[in-house]
Short mmCIF file of C-alpha atoms in Angstrom, two decimals:
data_model
loop_
_atom_site.label_atom_id
_atom_site.label_comp_id
_atom_site.label_asym_id
_atom_site.label_seq_id
_atom_site.Cartn_x
_atom_site.Cartn_y
_atom_site.Cartn_z
CA UNK A 1 -21.88 -32.51 -49.63
CA UNK A 2 -19.32 -35.18 -50.36
CA UNK A 3 -15.76 -36.07 -49.39
CA UNK A 4 -15.80 -33.62 -46.49
CA UNK A 5 -16.23 -30.61 -48.81
CA UNK A 6 -18.81 -28.74 -46.74
CA UNK A 7 -20.77 -25.81 -48.19
CA UNK A 8 -19.31 -23.40 -45.63
CA UNK A 9 -15.91 -23.73 -47.28
CA UNK A 10 -17.05 -21.40 -50.09
CA UNK A 11 -17.57 -18.54 -47.61
CA UNK A 12 -14.61 -19.02 -45.27
CA UNK A 13 -12.58 -16.12 -46.71
CA UNK A 14 -10.00 -18.48 -48.22
CA UNK A 15 -9.67 -18.40 -52.03
CA UNK A 16 -7.01 -21.14 -52.14
CA UNK A 17 -8.40 -23.50 -54.76
CA UNK A 18 -6.52 -26.73 -54.07
CA UNK A 19 -8.31 -29.56 -52.26
CA UNK A 20 -5.42 -30.19 -49.86
CA UNK A 21 -5.89 -26.67 -48.46
CA UNK A 22 -9.19 -27.68 -46.86
CA UNK A 23 -11.20 -24.81 -48.32
CA UNK A 24 -13.01 -26.28 -51.35
CA UNK A 25 -16.65 -27.42 -51.47
CA UNK A 26 -17.74 -30.67 -53.08
CA UNK A 27 -21.30 -31.73 -53.86
CA UNK A 28 -22.25 -35.35 -54.34
CA UNK A 29 -23.31 -34.59 -57.92
CA UNK A 30 -26.47 -35.67 -59.67
CA UNK A 31 -29.12 -33.64 -61.45
CA UNK A 32 -29.88 -30.15 -60.16
CA UNK A 33 -27.00 -29.95 -57.67
CA UNK A 34 -26.66 -26.53 -56.13
CA UNK A 35 -24.77 -24.36 -53.69
CA UNK A 36 -26.65 -21.43 -52.11
CA UNK A 37 -26.02 -18.71 -49.57
CA UNK A 38 -28.65 -16.59 -47.80
CA UNK A 39 -27.41 -13.05 -47.13
CA UNK A 40 -30.03 -12.64 -44.34
CA UNK A 41 -31.16 -9.26 -45.74
CA UNK A 42 -32.19 -7.84 -49.08
CA UNK A 43 -29.20 -6.33 -50.87
CA UNK A 44 -28.55 -4.51 -54.12
CA UNK A 45 -26.03 -6.85 -55.72
CA UNK A 46 -23.55 -5.53 -58.26
CA UNK A 47 -21.07 -8.38 -58.53
CA UNK A 48 -20.46 -12.02 -57.65
CA UNK A 49 -16.93 -13.38 -57.83
CA UNK A 50 -16.44 -17.14 -57.99
CA UNK A 51 -13.14 -18.86 -57.25
CA UNK A 52 -12.84 -22.28 -58.86
CA UNK A 53 -11.13 -25.43 -57.63
CA UNK A 54 -7.66 -25.50 -59.20
CA UNK A 55 -6.60 -29.16 -58.98
CA UNK A 56 -5.93 -30.61 -62.48
CA UNK A 57 -8.56 -33.27 -61.93
CA UNK A 58 -11.42 -30.98 -61.21
CA UNK A 59 -11.19 -27.36 -62.41
CA UNK A 60 -13.05 -28.32 -65.58
CA UNK A 61 -16.07 -29.42 -63.52
CA UNK A 62 -17.19 -25.82 -62.92
CA UNK A 63 -18.73 -25.49 -66.38
CA UNK A 64 -22.32 -25.45 -67.65
CA UNK A 65 -23.77 -23.81 -64.55
CA UNK A 66 -26.26 -21.07 -63.78
CA UNK A 67 -25.50 -18.31 -61.29
CA UNK A 68 -28.76 -16.99 -59.85
CA UNK A 69 -29.80 -14.10 -57.62
CA UNK A 70 -32.94 -14.98 -55.70
CA UNK A 71 -35.35 -12.93 -53.61
CA UNK A 72 -36.41 -13.96 -50.10
CA UNK A 73 -39.10 -16.27 -51.55
CA UNK A 74 -36.57 -18.11 -53.77
CA UNK A 75 -37.80 -16.46 -56.97
CA UNK A 76 -35.06 -15.81 -59.52
CA UNK A 77 -34.58 -12.07 -60.09
CA UNK A 78 -31.44 -12.40 -62.25
CA UNK A 79 -29.31 -15.18 -63.64
CA UNK A 80 -26.33 -15.83 -65.87
CA UNK A 81 -25.46 -19.09 -67.56
CA UNK A 82 -21.79 -20.01 -67.96
CA UNK A 83 -20.53 -22.54 -70.49
CA UNK A 84 -17.32 -23.02 -72.44
CA UNK A 85 -19.43 -24.19 -75.40
CA UNK A 86 -19.86 -20.57 -76.56
CA UNK A 87 -16.42 -20.62 -78.22
CA UNK A 88 -15.24 -17.63 -76.15
CA UNK A 89 -15.39 -18.59 -72.47
CA UNK A 90 -12.74 -20.75 -70.86
CA UNK A 91 -12.45 -22.61 -67.59
CA UNK A 92 -11.40 -20.03 -65.00
CA UNK A 93 -9.51 -19.81 -61.74
CA UNK A 94 -11.72 -16.87 -60.73
CA UNK A 95 -14.45 -15.03 -62.58
CA UNK A 96 -16.48 -11.91 -61.92
CA UNK A 97 -20.16 -11.88 -62.85
CA UNK A 98 -21.61 -8.35 -63.01
CA UNK A 99 -25.24 -7.52 -62.38
CA UNK A 100 -27.19 -4.31 -62.94
CA UNK A 101 -28.03 -3.41 -59.33
CA UNK A 102 -30.18 -6.46 -58.74
CA UNK A 103 -32.12 -6.56 -55.48
CA UNK A 104 -31.90 -10.03 -53.96
CA UNK A 105 -31.30 -12.01 -50.82
CA UNK A 106 -29.71 -15.29 -51.94
CA UNK A 107 -27.02 -16.36 -54.38
CA UNK A 108 -27.30 -19.82 -55.92
CA UNK A 109 -25.08 -21.83 -58.26
CA UNK A 110 -27.01 -24.59 -60.02
CA UNK A 111 -25.81 -27.36 -62.34
CA UNK A 112 -26.09 -31.04 -63.13
CA UNK A 113 -23.11 -32.85 -61.63
CA UNK A 114 -20.44 -32.05 -59.07
CA UNK A 115 -19.88 -28.48 -57.90
CA UNK A 116 -16.47 -27.53 -56.49
CA UNK A 117 -16.00 -23.96 -55.24
CA UNK A 118 -13.02 -22.41 -53.50
CA UNK A 119 -14.84 -19.18 -52.60
CA UNK A 120 -17.87 -17.08 -53.54
CA UNK A 121 -17.82 -13.33 -52.86
CA UNK A 122 -20.91 -11.14 -53.20
CA UNK A 123 -20.58 -7.36 -53.53
CA UNK A 124 -23.23 -4.66 -53.27
CA UNK A 125 -25.11 -2.53 -50.78
CA UNK A 126 -27.70 -3.35 -48.19
CA UNK A 127 -31.10 -2.57 -49.65
CA UNK A 128 -33.11 0.14 -47.91
CA UNK A 129 -35.81 -1.30 -45.67
CA UNK A 130 -39.33 -1.40 -47.06
CA UNK A 131 -41.68 0.97 -45.25
CA UNK A 132 -44.26 -0.75 -43.09
CA UNK A 133 -47.91 -0.22 -44.08
CA UNK A 134 -48.51 2.00 -41.05
CA UNK A 135 -45.45 4.20 -41.46
CA UNK A 136 -45.06 7.22 -43.70
CA UNK A 137 -42.92 6.80 -46.84
CA UNK A 138 -39.19 7.36 -46.40
CA UNK A 139 -36.87 8.77 -49.03
CA UNK A 140 -33.39 7.35 -49.32
CA UNK A 141 -30.48 9.05 -51.01
CA UNK A 142 -27.98 6.57 -52.50
CA UNK A 143 -25.13 8.42 -50.82
CA UNK A 144 -26.64 7.83 -47.37
CA UNK A 145 -26.83 4.03 -47.68
CA UNK A 146 -23.90 2.12 -46.22
CA UNK A 147 -21.57 0.57 -48.76
CA UNK A 148 -21.11 -3.06 -47.88
CA UNK A 149 -19.07 -5.98 -49.08
CA UNK A 150 -21.50 -8.84 -48.77
CA UNK A 151 -19.17 -11.67 -47.85
CA UNK A 152 -21.24 -14.17 -45.90
CA UNK A 153 -19.39 -16.06 -43.21
CA UNK A 154 -21.68 -18.74 -41.82
CA UNK A 155 -22.90 -22.03 -43.28
CA UNK A 156 -24.74 -21.85 -46.60
CA UNK A 157 -26.73 -24.77 -47.99
CA UNK A 158 -25.54 -27.24 -50.55
CA UNK A 159 -27.50 -30.13 -51.98
CA UNK A 160 -27.89 -32.61 -54.79
CA UNK A 161 -31.65 -32.17 -54.54
CA UNK A 162 -32.77 -28.57 -53.96
CA UNK A 163 -35.06 -27.63 -51.13
CA UNK A 164 -36.67 -24.30 -50.30
CA UNK A 165 -34.86 -24.03 -46.99
CA UNK A 166 -31.78 -21.93 -46.45
CA UNK A 167 -29.28 -21.58 -43.67
CA UNK A 168 -28.68 -18.05 -42.37
CA UNK A 169 -25.42 -16.32 -43.07
CA UNK A 170 -23.98 -13.09 -41.82
CA UNK A 171 -23.04 -9.87 -43.61
CA UNK A 172 -19.62 -8.43 -42.99
CA UNK A 173 -18.93 -4.73 -43.50
#
């Protein structure tokens, strides 16, 4: 992180996108900078909503990035690239990225350069537990699974040089 813009600011529940509000992240920049949150459990993710920094100096920095859903072993299971170079997309104050019921554990935003985020919200359902090899198979009905807003609230990781480690976060119902 840089300039006091800790990674935990993107999961503090505050979407206020101006630096003076004390709730915006800031990486030190460089190649392959990223912000990542570990949801602590597998989840079926439907949507990720990103709130951008709104200061005139910096809102344009959240461009040319990849939003990734990762499994517990840091393998990408889904991703979406965002760029204003497509002639359609524009710099945003907030943007929703929809996924087709992707099962994952981590959400990562990756780009070259500085990343500023006001908030990242993850929506979906907790994934049903995998049966252990010694137990009999269980059948789950979608209506019996708890519906959960996956808004992590503890410190995620942020780095200018990615590592395979993650910092636990907490799910909030």
